[in-house]
Amino acid sequence: MDLSQIPLFDAISKRLSWLGERQSVLAQNIANADTPGYVAMDVKEPNFAGLVAGAGTHLPLLRTDPADIVPVGHFEQVAQPVTESAPNGNAVQLEDQMMKISNNASDHALTTSLYKKQLALVKMALGQSPTG
Amino acid sequence: MDLEQSLQISFAGMAAQGTRLRVVSENLANADSTAQTPGGEPYRRKVVTFKSVLDKSIGAMSVKVDRIAPGSGEFERRYDPSHPAADAEGYVLMPNVNPIAELLDMREAQHSYQANLDAIDAAKQMISRTINLLS
């Protein structure tokens, strides 16, 4: 059974990879918190609700040959709005970035537990004990 | 994997802040290092500058120390005729190190280092939660 055929699982795995990419962009901001001229970046959030609701209504591109290029899941990066910047042009607010990182981590916890619950549900439907 | 990239970027940030701390302590340690010869220049404070570089192996902007440049600022003149580095008028040039500015710089480096550590913590939590999906 291909779990990614189930819309919710597909949305969850896309969200997990988005959260992972966002984490690395936020870590990049923090590493560059004292770099002159550096402006904090963020990752644009795709429409996850639409991913669940609209699944099945559009057909993905079919791969007819193993050599076909598979679209890789990269997300668009955008610069964060600058609220204040240091005299050297650096516009990274450490507090802001820490807040975003902790939000990101709790979103990740939420998404992984959602995945576990959904998997338990599928197992239950298959007549297995959800814990086993 | 993105989360491991995030760890690498944070490690680079910590290394850069570590270099900054090293230079700050160099400045503080040499706050009284005068010249040995009459009229010579004393220790000149050093300043670290950072720059962001594209790390191609992880495809993200990492950070590294750009250069360690000599800091500008006037040397203080202190009257001490018996000092070996005293000039004809009896004045000795003292290093342009301001301990308070150095301490502030040190505190800032410490904050940034801590922030990188916290980012590593968050990434580690995310990784272990992902691994826990197996159980």
PDB file of C-alpha atoms in Angstrom:
ATOM      1  CA  MET A   1       0.000   0.000   0.000  1.00  0.00           C
ATOM      2  CA  ASP A   2       1.372   3.388  -0.933  1.00  0.00           C
ATOM      3  CA  LEU A   3       0.611   5.684   1.968  1.00  0.00           C
ATOM      4  CA  SER A   4       1.336   8.799  -0.100  1.00  0.00           C
ATOM      5  CA  GLN A   5      -1.786   7.981  -2.131  1.00  0.00           C
ATOM      6  CA  ILE A   6      -3.821   8.929   0.926  1.00  0.00           C
ATOM      7  CA  PRO A   7      -4.227  12.738   0.823  1.00  0.00           C
ATOM      8  CA  LEU A   8      -3.618  13.319   4.524  1.00  0.00           C
ATOM      9  CA  PHE A   9      -0.400  11.281   4.558  1.00  0.00           C
ATOM     10  CA  ASP A  10       0.811  13.131   1.492  1.00  0.00           C
ATOM     11  CA  ALA A  11       0.032  16.483   3.125  1.00  0.00           C
ATOM     12  CA  ILE A  12       1.741  15.416   6.354  1.00  0.00           C
ATOM     13  CA  SER A  13       4.934  14.296   4.621  1.00  0.00           C
ATOM     14  CA  LYS A  14       5.021  17.529   2.568  1.00  0.00           C
ATOM     15  CA  ARG A  15       4.566  19.523   5.749  1.00  0.00           C
ATOM     16  CA  LEU A  16       7.359  17.616   7.487  1.00  0.00           C
ATOM     17  CA  SER A  17       9.753  18.379   4.661  1.00  0.00           C
ATOM     18  CA  TRP A  18       8.636  22.017   4.685  1.00  0.00           C
ATOM     19  CA  LEU A  19       9.265  22.204   8.448  1.00  0.00           C
ATOM     20  CA  GLY A  20      12.701  20.653   7.950  1.00  0.00           C
ATOM     21  CA  GLU A  21      13.634  23.155   5.282  1.00  0.00           C
ATOM     22  CA  ARG A  22      12.331  26.027   7.389  1.00  0.00           C
ATOM     23  CA  GLN A  23      14.427  24.835  10.320  1.00  0.00           C
ATOM     24  CA  SER A  24      17.570  24.973   8.211  1.00  0.00           C
ATOM     25  CA  VAL A  25      16.712  28.467   6.919  1.00  0.00           C
ATOM     26  CA  LEU A  26      16.125  29.699  10.488  1.00  0.00           C
ATOM     27  CA  ALA A  27      19.416  28.121  11.610  1.00  0.00           C
ATOM     28  CA  GLN A  28      21.050  29.978   8.720  1.00  0.00           C
ATOM     29  CA  ASN A  29      19.572  33.260  10.005  1.00  0.00           C
ATOM     30  CA  ILE A  30      20.917  32.625  13.494  1.00  0.00           C
ATOM     31  CA  ALA A  31      24.370  31.643  12.228  1.00  0.00           C
ATOM     32  CA  ASN A  32      24.430  34.921  10.289  1.00  0.00           C
ATOM     33  CA  ALA A  33      23.141  37.025  13.186  1.00  0.00           C
ATOM     34  CA  ASP A  34      26.319  39.153  13.105  1.00  0.00           C
ATOM     35  CA  THR A  35      27.060  39.147   9.384  1.00  0.00           C
ATOM     36  CA  PRO A  36      27.056  42.670   7.911  1.00  0.00           C
ATOM     37  CA  GLY A  37      24.291  43.226   5.352  1.00  0.00           C
ATOM     38  CA  TYR A  38      22.551  39.898   5.942  1.00  0.00           C
ATOM     39  CA  VAL A  39      18.742  39.982   5.859  1.00  0.00           C
ATOM     40  CA  ALA A  40      16.780  37.193   7.568  1.00  0.00           C
ATOM     41  CA  MET A  41      15.067  34.709   5.244  1.00  0.00           C
ATOM     42  CA  ASP A  42      12.003  32.544   5.663  1.00  0.00           C
ATOM     43  CA  VAL A  43      10.301  29.787   3.685  1.00  0.00           C
ATOM     44  CA  LYS A  44       6.977  30.536   2.080  1.00  0.00           C
ATOM     45  CA  GLU A  45       4.201  28.355   3.475  1.00  0.00           C
ATOM     46  CA  PRO A  46       2.405  26.328   0.831  1.00  0.00           C
ATOM     47  CA  ASN A  47      -1.360  25.943   1.086  1.00  0.00           C
ATOM     48  CA  PHE A  48      -1.518  22.754   3.166  1.00  0.00           C
ATOM     49  CA  ALA A  49      -5.286  22.958   3.682  1.00  0.00           C
ATOM     50  CA  GLY A  50      -5.758  22.974  -0.073  1.00  0.00           C
ATOM     51  CA  LEU A  51      -3.447  19.977  -0.299  1.00  0.00           C
ATOM     52  CA  VAL A  52      -5.833  17.930   1.854  1.00  0.00           C
ATOM     53  CA  ALA A  53      -9.128  19.360   0.570  1.00  0.00           C
ATOM     54  CA  GLY A  54      -8.208  19.527  -3.099  1.00  0.00           C
ATOM     55  CA  ALA A  55      -6.477  16.170  -3.301  1.00  0.00           C
ATOM     56  CA  GLY A  56      -7.918  13.931  -5.963  1.00  0.00           C
ATOM     57  CA  THR A  57      -9.359  16.816  -7.952  1.00  0.00           C
ATOM     58  CA  HIS A  58      -6.157  17.374  -9.914  1.00  0.00           C
ATOM     59  CA  LEU A  59      -4.049  14.858 -11.743  1.00  0.00           C
ATOM     60  CA  PRO A  60      -0.294  14.903 -11.186  1.00  0.00           C
ATOM     61  CA  LEU A  61       2.064  14.585 -14.146  1.00  0.00           C
ATOM     62  CA  LEU A  62       2.461  10.979 -15.070  1.00  0.00           C
ATOM     63  CA  ARG A  63       5.920   9.441 -15.302  1.00  0.00           C
ATOM     64  CA  THR A  64       5.945   7.268 -18.388  1.00  0.00           C
ATOM     65  CA  ASP A  65       9.670   6.605 -18.334  1.00  0.00           C
ATOM     66  CA  PRO A  66      12.038   6.000 -15.405  1.00  0.00           C
ATOM     67  CA  ALA A  67      14.296   8.730 -16.846  1.00  0.00           C
ATOM     68  CA  ASP A  68      11.587  11.386 -16.465  1.00  0.00           C
ATOM     69  CA  ILE A  69      12.550  14.156 -14.131  1.00  0.00           C
ATOM     70  CA  VAL A  70      10.777  13.996 -10.796  1.00  0.00           C
ATOM     71  CA  PRO A  71       9.902  17.424  -9.418  1.00  0.00           C
ATOM     72  CA  VAL A  72      11.835  17.929  -6.186  1.00  0.00           C
ATOM     73  CA  GLY A  73      10.043  19.431  -3.254  1.00  0.00           C
ATOM     74  CA  HIS A  74      11.801  22.727  -2.808  1.00  0.00           C
ATOM     75  CA  PHE A  75       9.961  25.587  -1.274  1.00  0.00           C
ATOM     76  CA  GLU A  76      10.199  29.220  -2.190  1.00  0.00           C
ATOM     77  CA  GLN A  77      12.366  31.373   0.059  1.00  0.00           C
ATOM     78  CA  VAL A  78      11.389  34.928   0.879  1.00  0.00           C
ATOM     79  CA  ALA A  79      13.151  37.643   2.826  1.00  0.00           C
ATOM     80  CA  GLN A  80      11.578  38.442   6.177  1.00  0.00           C
ATOM     81  CA  PRO A  81      10.264  42.005   6.501  1.00  0.00           C
ATOM     82  CA  VAL A  82      12.925  44.196   8.081  1.00  0.00           C
ATOM     83  CA  THR A  83      11.747  45.766  11.324  1.00  0.00           C
ATOM     84  CA  GLU A  84      15.087  47.144  12.434  1.00  0.00           C
ATOM     85  CA  SER A  85      18.648  46.739  11.309  1.00  0.00           C
ATOM     86  CA  ALA A  86      22.059  47.219  12.861  1.00  0.00           C
ATOM     87  CA  PRO A  87      24.406  49.985  11.616  1.00  0.00           C
ATOM     88  CA  ASN A  88      26.277  47.348   9.568  1.00  0.00           C
ATOM     89  CA  GLY A  89      23.083  46.498   7.658  1.00  0.00           C
ATOM     90  CA  ASN A  90      22.395  43.246   9.476  1.00  0.00           C
ATOM     91  CA  ALA A  91      18.668  42.687   9.921  1.00  0.00           C
ATOM     92  CA  VAL A  92      18.385  39.559  12.068  1.00  0.00           C
ATOM     93  CA  GLN A  93      16.402  39.798  15.286  1.00  0.00           C
ATOM     94  CA  LEU A  94      17.601  36.902  17.421  1.00  0.00           C
ATOM     95  CA  GLU A  95      14.406  36.944  19.543  1.00  0.00           C
ATOM     96  CA  ASP A  96      12.251  36.742  16.422  1.00  0.00           C
ATOM     97  CA  GLN A  97      14.266  33.850  15.049  1.00  0.00           C
ATOM     98  CA  MET A  98      14.175  31.946  18.347  1.00  0.00           C
ATOM     99  CA  MET A  99      10.397  32.370  18.479  1.00  0.00           C
ATOM    100  CA  LYS A 100      10.072  31.065  14.933  1.00  0.00           C
ATOM    101  CA  ILE A 101      12.322  28.094  15.724  1.00  0.00           C
ATOM    102  CA  SER A 102      10.276  27.095  18.750  1.00  0.00           C
ATOM    103  CA  ASN A 103       7.037  27.479  16.748  1.00  0.00           C
ATOM    104  CA  ASN A 104       8.580  25.344  14.050  1.00  0.00           C
ATOM    105  CA  ALA A 105       9.612  22.649  16.538  1.00  0.00           C
ATOM    106  CA  SER A 106       6.146  22.471  18.106  1.00  0.00           C
ATOM    107  CA  ASP A 107       4.517  22.346  14.645  1.00  0.00           C
ATOM    108  CA  HIS A 108       6.836  19.467  13.885  1.00  0.00           C
ATOM    109  CA  ALA A 109       5.795  17.671  17.109  1.00  0.00           C
ATOM    110  CA  LEU A 110       2.148  18.211  16.167  1.00  0.00           C
ATOM    111  CA  THR A 111       2.647  16.899  12.649  1.00  0.00           C
ATOM    112  CA  THR A 112       4.531  13.773  13.720  1.00  0.00           C
ATOM    113  CA  SER A 113       1.889  12.893  16.312  1.00  0.00           C
ATOM    114  CA  LEU A 114      -0.821  13.485  13.695  1.00  0.00           C
ATOM    115  CA  TYR A 115       1.025  11.044  11.452  1.00  0.00           C
ATOM    116  CA  LYS A 116       1.148   8.455  14.250  1.00  0.00           C
ATOM    117  CA  LYS A 117      -2.578   8.828  14.972  1.00  0.00           C
ATOM    118  CA  GLN A 118      -3.505   8.539  11.322  1.00  0.00           C
ATOM    119  CA  LEU A 119      -1.333   5.458  10.930  1.00  0.00           C
ATOM    120  CA  ALA A 120      -2.975   3.904  13.999  1.00  0.00           C
ATOM    121  CA  LEU A 121      -6.357   4.629  12.398  1.00  0.00           C
ATOM    122  CA  VAL A 122      -5.350   2.883   9.181  1.00  0.00           C
ATOM    123  CA  LYS A 123      -4.026  -0.089  11.144  1.00  0.00           C
ATOM    124  CA  MET A 124      -7.274  -0.272  13.068  1.00  0.00           C
ATOM    125  CA  ALA A 125      -9.221  -0.301   9.809  1.00  0.00           C
ATOM    126  CA  LEU A 126      -7.021  -3.168   8.668  1.00  0.00           C
ATOM    127  CA  GLY A 127      -8.066  -5.085  11.758  1.00  0.00           C
ATOM    128  CA  GLN A 128      -4.738  -4.929  13.524  1.00  0.00           C
ATOM    129  CA  SER A 129      -4.094  -3.667  16.975  1.00  0.00           C
ATOM    130  CA  PRO A 130      -3.060   0.002  16.471  1.00  0.00           C
ATOM    131  CA  THR A 131      -0.081  -0.375  18.785  1.00  0.00           C
ATOM    132  CA  GLY A 132       1.366  -3.461  17.118  1.00  0.00           C
TER     133      GLY A 132
ATOM    134  CA  MET B   1      18.440  15.917   4.780  1.00  0.00           C
ATOM    135  CA  ASP B   2      17.320  19.378   5.773  1.00  0.00           C
ATOM    136  CA  LEU B   3      17.600  18.880   9.507  1.00  0.00           C
ATOM    137  CA  GLU B   4      21.199  17.734   9.280  1.00  0.00           C
ATOM    138  CA  GLN B   5      21.981  20.758   7.093  1.00  0.00           C
ATOM    139  CA  SER B   6      20.506  22.882   9.826  1.00  0.00           C
ATOM    140  CA  LEU B   7      22.921  21.298  12.323  1.00  0.00           C
ATOM    141  CA  GLN B   8      25.878  21.992  10.028  1.00  0.00           C
ATOM    142  CA  ILE B   9      24.909  25.643   9.605  1.00  0.00           C
ATOM    143  CA  SER B  10      24.588  26.047  13.369  1.00  0.00           C
ATOM    144  CA  PHE B  11      27.991  24.434  13.885  1.00  0.00           C
ATOM    145  CA  ALA B  12      29.493  26.924  11.417  1.00  0.00           C
ATOM    146  CA  GLY B  13      27.842  29.762  13.365  1.00  0.00           C
ATOM    147  CA  MET B  14      29.298  28.450  16.612  1.00  0.00           C
ATOM    148  CA  ALA B  15      32.765  28.164  15.110  1.00  0.00           C
ATOM    149  CA  ALA B  16      32.588  31.775  13.885  1.00  0.00           C
ATOM    150  CA  GLN B  17      31.438  33.058  17.275  1.00  0.00           C
ATOM    151  CA  GLY B  18      34.184  30.986  18.903  1.00  0.00           C
ATOM    152  CA  THR B  19      36.800  32.765  16.796  1.00  0.00           C
ATOM    153  CA  ARG B  20      35.281  36.071  17.827  1.00  0.00           C
ATOM    154  CA  LEU B  21      35.546  35.083  21.515  1.00  0.00           C
ATOM    155  CA  ARG B  22      39.169  34.082  20.995  1.00  0.00           C
ATOM    156  CA  VAL B  23      40.017  37.465  19.488  1.00  0.00           C
ATOM    157  CA  VAL B  24      38.198  39.296  22.282  1.00  0.00           C
ATOM    158  CA  SER B  25      40.196  37.414  24.905  1.00  0.00           C
ATOM    159  CA  GLU B  26      43.377  38.133  22.929  1.00  0.00           C
ATOM    160  CA  ASN B  27      42.524  41.846  23.124  1.00  0.00           C
ATOM    161  CA  LEU B  28      41.766  41.666  26.840  1.00  0.00           C
ATOM    162  CA  ALA B  29      44.939  39.717  27.609  1.00  0.00           C
ATOM    163  CA  ASN B  30      47.005  42.303  25.745  1.00  0.00           C
ATOM    164  CA  ALA B  31      45.306  45.337  27.264  1.00  0.00           C
ATOM    165  CA  ASP B  32      48.646  46.393  28.790  1.00  0.00           C
ATOM    166  CA  SER B  33      51.116  45.105  26.198  1.00  0.00           C
ATOM    167  CA  THR B  34      53.334  48.050  25.381  1.00  0.00           C
ATOM    168  CA  ALA B  35      56.215  48.216  22.930  1.00  0.00           C
ATOM    169  CA  GLN B  36      59.702  47.114  23.958  1.00  0.00           C
ATOM    170  CA  THR B  37      61.627  49.901  22.251  1.00  0.00           C
ATOM    171  CA  PRO B  38      61.356  53.658  22.871  1.00  0.00           C
ATOM    172  CA  GLY B  39      58.593  55.237  20.766  1.00  0.00           C
ATOM    173  CA  GLY B  40      57.415  51.863  19.415  1.00  0.00           C
ATOM    174  CA  GLU B  41      53.777  50.935  18.750  1.00  0.00           C
ATOM    175  CA  PRO B  42      51.950  48.982  21.455  1.00  0.00           C
ATOM    176  CA  TYR B  43      49.446  46.162  20.851  1.00  0.00           C
ATOM    177  CA  ARG B  44      46.639  47.209  18.502  1.00  0.00           C
ATOM    178  CA  ARG B  45      43.217  45.711  19.148  1.00  0.00           C
ATOM    179  CA  LYS B  46      41.819  43.256  16.583  1.00  0.00           C
ATOM    180  CA  VAL B  47      38.279  43.134  15.226  1.00  0.00           C
ATOM    181  CA  VAL B  48      36.565  40.099  13.695  1.00  0.00           C
ATOM    182  CA  THR B  49      34.196  40.538  10.748  1.00  0.00           C
ATOM    183  CA  PHE B  50      31.857  37.863   9.463  1.00  0.00           C
ATOM    184  CA  LYS B  51      30.567  37.107   6.018  1.00  0.00           C
ATOM    185  CA  SER B  52      27.949  34.687   4.759  1.00  0.00           C
ATOM    186  CA  VAL B  53      29.115  32.166   2.187  1.00  0.00           C
ATOM    187  CA  LEU B  54      27.160  29.723   0.078  1.00  0.00           C
ATOM    188  CA  ASP B  55      28.060  26.231   1.287  1.00  0.00           C
ATOM    189  CA  LYS B  56      27.574  24.238  -1.916  1.00  0.00           C
ATOM    190  CA  SER B  57      27.586  20.852  -0.172  1.00  0.00           C
ATOM    191  CA  ILE B  58      24.453  21.787   1.771  1.00  0.00           C
ATOM    192  CA  GLY B  59      23.077  24.481  -0.570  1.00  0.00           C
ATOM    193  CA  ALA B  60      22.551  27.088   2.109  1.00  0.00           C
ATOM    194  CA  MET B  61      24.186  30.290   3.285  1.00  0.00           C
ATOM    195  CA  SER B  62      26.677  29.362   5.957  1.00  0.00           C
ATOM    196  CA  VAL B  63      28.824  31.807   7.902  1.00  0.00           C
ATOM    197  CA  LYS B  64      32.553  32.185   8.295  1.00  0.00           C
ATOM    198  CA  VAL B  65      35.050  34.662   9.646  1.00  0.00           C
ATOM    199  CA  ASP B  66      35.817  37.162   6.896  1.00  0.00           C
ATOM    200  CA  ARG B  67      38.993  38.623   8.352  1.00  0.00           C
ATOM    201  CA  ILE B  68      40.593  39.635  11.606  1.00  0.00           C
ATOM    202  CA  ALA B  69      41.454  43.268  10.996  1.00  0.00           C
ATOM    203  CA  PRO B  70      43.365  45.698  13.198  1.00  0.00           C
ATOM    204  CA  GLY B  71      40.962  48.052  14.942  1.00  0.00           C
ATOM    205  CA  SER B  72      41.300  51.797  14.594  1.00  0.00           C
ATOM    206  CA  GLY B  73      41.438  54.106  17.582  1.00  0.00           C
ATOM    207  CA  GLU B  74      44.010  56.362  19.193  1.00  0.00           C
ATOM    208  CA  PHE B  75      46.653  54.979  21.499  1.00  0.00           C
ATOM    209  CA  GLU B  76      46.526  56.473  24.958  1.00  0.00           C
ATOM    210  CA  ARG B  77      49.687  58.341  26.118  1.00  0.00           C
ATOM    211  CA  ARG B  78      50.756  57.691  29.656  1.00  0.00           C
ATOM    212  CA  TYR B  79      53.564  59.516  31.461  1.00  0.00           C
ATOM    213  CA  ASP B  80      56.088  56.940  32.714  1.00  0.00           C
ATOM    214  CA  PRO B  81      59.712  58.059  32.094  1.00  0.00           C
ATOM    215  CA  SER B  82      61.257  54.913  33.615  1.00  0.00           C
ATOM    216  CA  HIS B  83      59.444  52.592  31.180  1.00  0.00           C
ATOM    217  CA  PRO B  84      61.662  50.978  28.490  1.00  0.00           C
ATOM    218  CA  ALA B  85      59.230  52.119  25.771  1.00  0.00           C
ATOM    219  CA  ALA B  86      59.088  55.739  26.937  1.00  0.00           C
ATOM    220  CA  ASP B  87      59.838  58.337  24.244  1.00  0.00           C
ATOM    221  CA  ALA B  88      62.091  61.383  24.677  1.00  0.00           C
ATOM    222  CA  GLU B  89      59.377  63.267  26.616  1.00  0.00           C
ATOM    223  CA  GLY B  90      58.765  60.321  28.946  1.00  0.00           C
ATOM    224  CA  TYR B  91      55.432  59.199  27.470  1.00  0.00           C
ATOM    225  CA  VAL B  92      54.514  55.564  26.757  1.00  0.00           C
ATOM    226  CA  LEU B  93      51.861  54.602  24.168  1.00  0.00           C
ATOM    227  CA  MET B  94      49.272  52.227  25.636  1.00  0.00           C
ATOM    228  CA  PRO B  95      47.166  49.756  23.565  1.00  0.00           C
ATOM    229  CA  ASN B  96      43.840  51.018  22.177  1.00  0.00           C
ATOM    230  CA  VAL B  97      41.924  48.289  24.045  1.00  0.00           C
ATOM    231  CA  ASN B  98      38.837  49.443  25.929  1.00  0.00           C
ATOM    232  CA  PRO B  99      38.006  46.648  28.405  1.00  0.00           C
ATOM    233  CA  ILE B 100      34.326  47.656  28.625  1.00  0.00           C
ATOM    234  CA  ALA B 101      33.873  47.532  24.845  1.00  0.00           C
ATOM    235  CA  GLU B 102      35.624  44.156  24.780  1.00  0.00           C
ATOM    236  CA  LEU B 103      33.381  42.793  27.522  1.00  0.00           C
ATOM    237  CA  LEU B 104      30.290  43.946  25.616  1.00  0.00           C
ATOM    238  CA  ASP B 105      31.585  42.286  22.474  1.00  0.00           C
ATOM    239  CA  MET B 106      32.214  39.112  24.479  1.00  0.00           C
ATOM    240  CA  ARG B 107      28.673  39.138  25.847  1.00  0.00           C
ATOM    241  CA  GLU B 108      27.251  39.570  22.351  1.00  0.00           C
ATOM    242  CA  ALA B 109      29.336  36.671  21.031  1.00  0.00           C
ATOM    243  CA  GLN B 110      28.104  34.565  23.948  1.00  0.00           C
ATOM    244  CA  HIS B 111      24.464  35.376  23.100  1.00  0.00           C
ATOM    245  CA  SER B 112      24.900  34.443  19.471  1.00  0.00           C
ATOM    246  CA  TYR B 113      26.676  31.228  20.457  1.00  0.00           C
ATOM    247  CA  GLN B 114      23.803  30.350  22.779  1.00  0.00           C
ATOM    248  CA  ALA B 115      21.254  31.052  20.039  1.00  0.00           C
ATOM    249  CA  ASN B 116      23.094  28.635  17.727  1.00  0.00           C
ATOM    250  CA  LEU B 117      23.070  26.011  20.484  1.00  0.00           C
ATOM    251  CA  ASP B 118      19.310  26.458  20.914  1.00  0.00           C
ATOM    252  CA  ALA B 119      18.792  26.042  17.172  1.00  0.00           C
ATOM    253  CA  ILE B 120      20.757  22.773  17.369  1.00  0.00           C
ATOM    254  CA  ASP B 121      18.560  21.660  20.259  1.00  0.00           C
ATOM    255  CA  ALA B 122      15.398  22.326  18.249  1.00  0.00           C
ATOM    256  CA  ALA B 123      16.757  20.447  15.229  1.00  0.00           C
ATOM    257  CA  LYS B 124      17.797  17.513  17.430  1.00  0.00           C
ATOM    258  CA  GLN B 125      14.298  17.333  18.909  1.00  0.00           C
ATOM    259  CA  MET B 126      12.779  17.320  15.432  1.00  0.00           C
ATOM    260  CA  ILE B 127      15.131  14.539  14.317  1.00  0.00           C
ATOM    261  CA  SER B 128      14.370  12.368  17.343  1.00  0.00           C
ATOM    262  CA  ARG B 129      10.612  12.881  16.857  1.00  0.00           C
ATOM    263  CA  THR B 130      10.943  11.781  13.257  1.00  0.00           C
ATOM    264  CA  ILE B 131      12.876   8.695  14.346  1.00  0.00           C
ATOM    265  CA  ASN B 132      10.198   8.002  16.959  1.00  0.00           C
ATOM    266  CA  LEU B 133       7.655   7.580  14.156  1.00  0.00           C
ATOM    267  CA  LEU B 134       9.138   4.091  13.836  1.00  0.00           C
ATOM    268  CA  SER B 135       8.072   3.008  17.301  1.00  0.00           C
TER     269      SER B 135
END
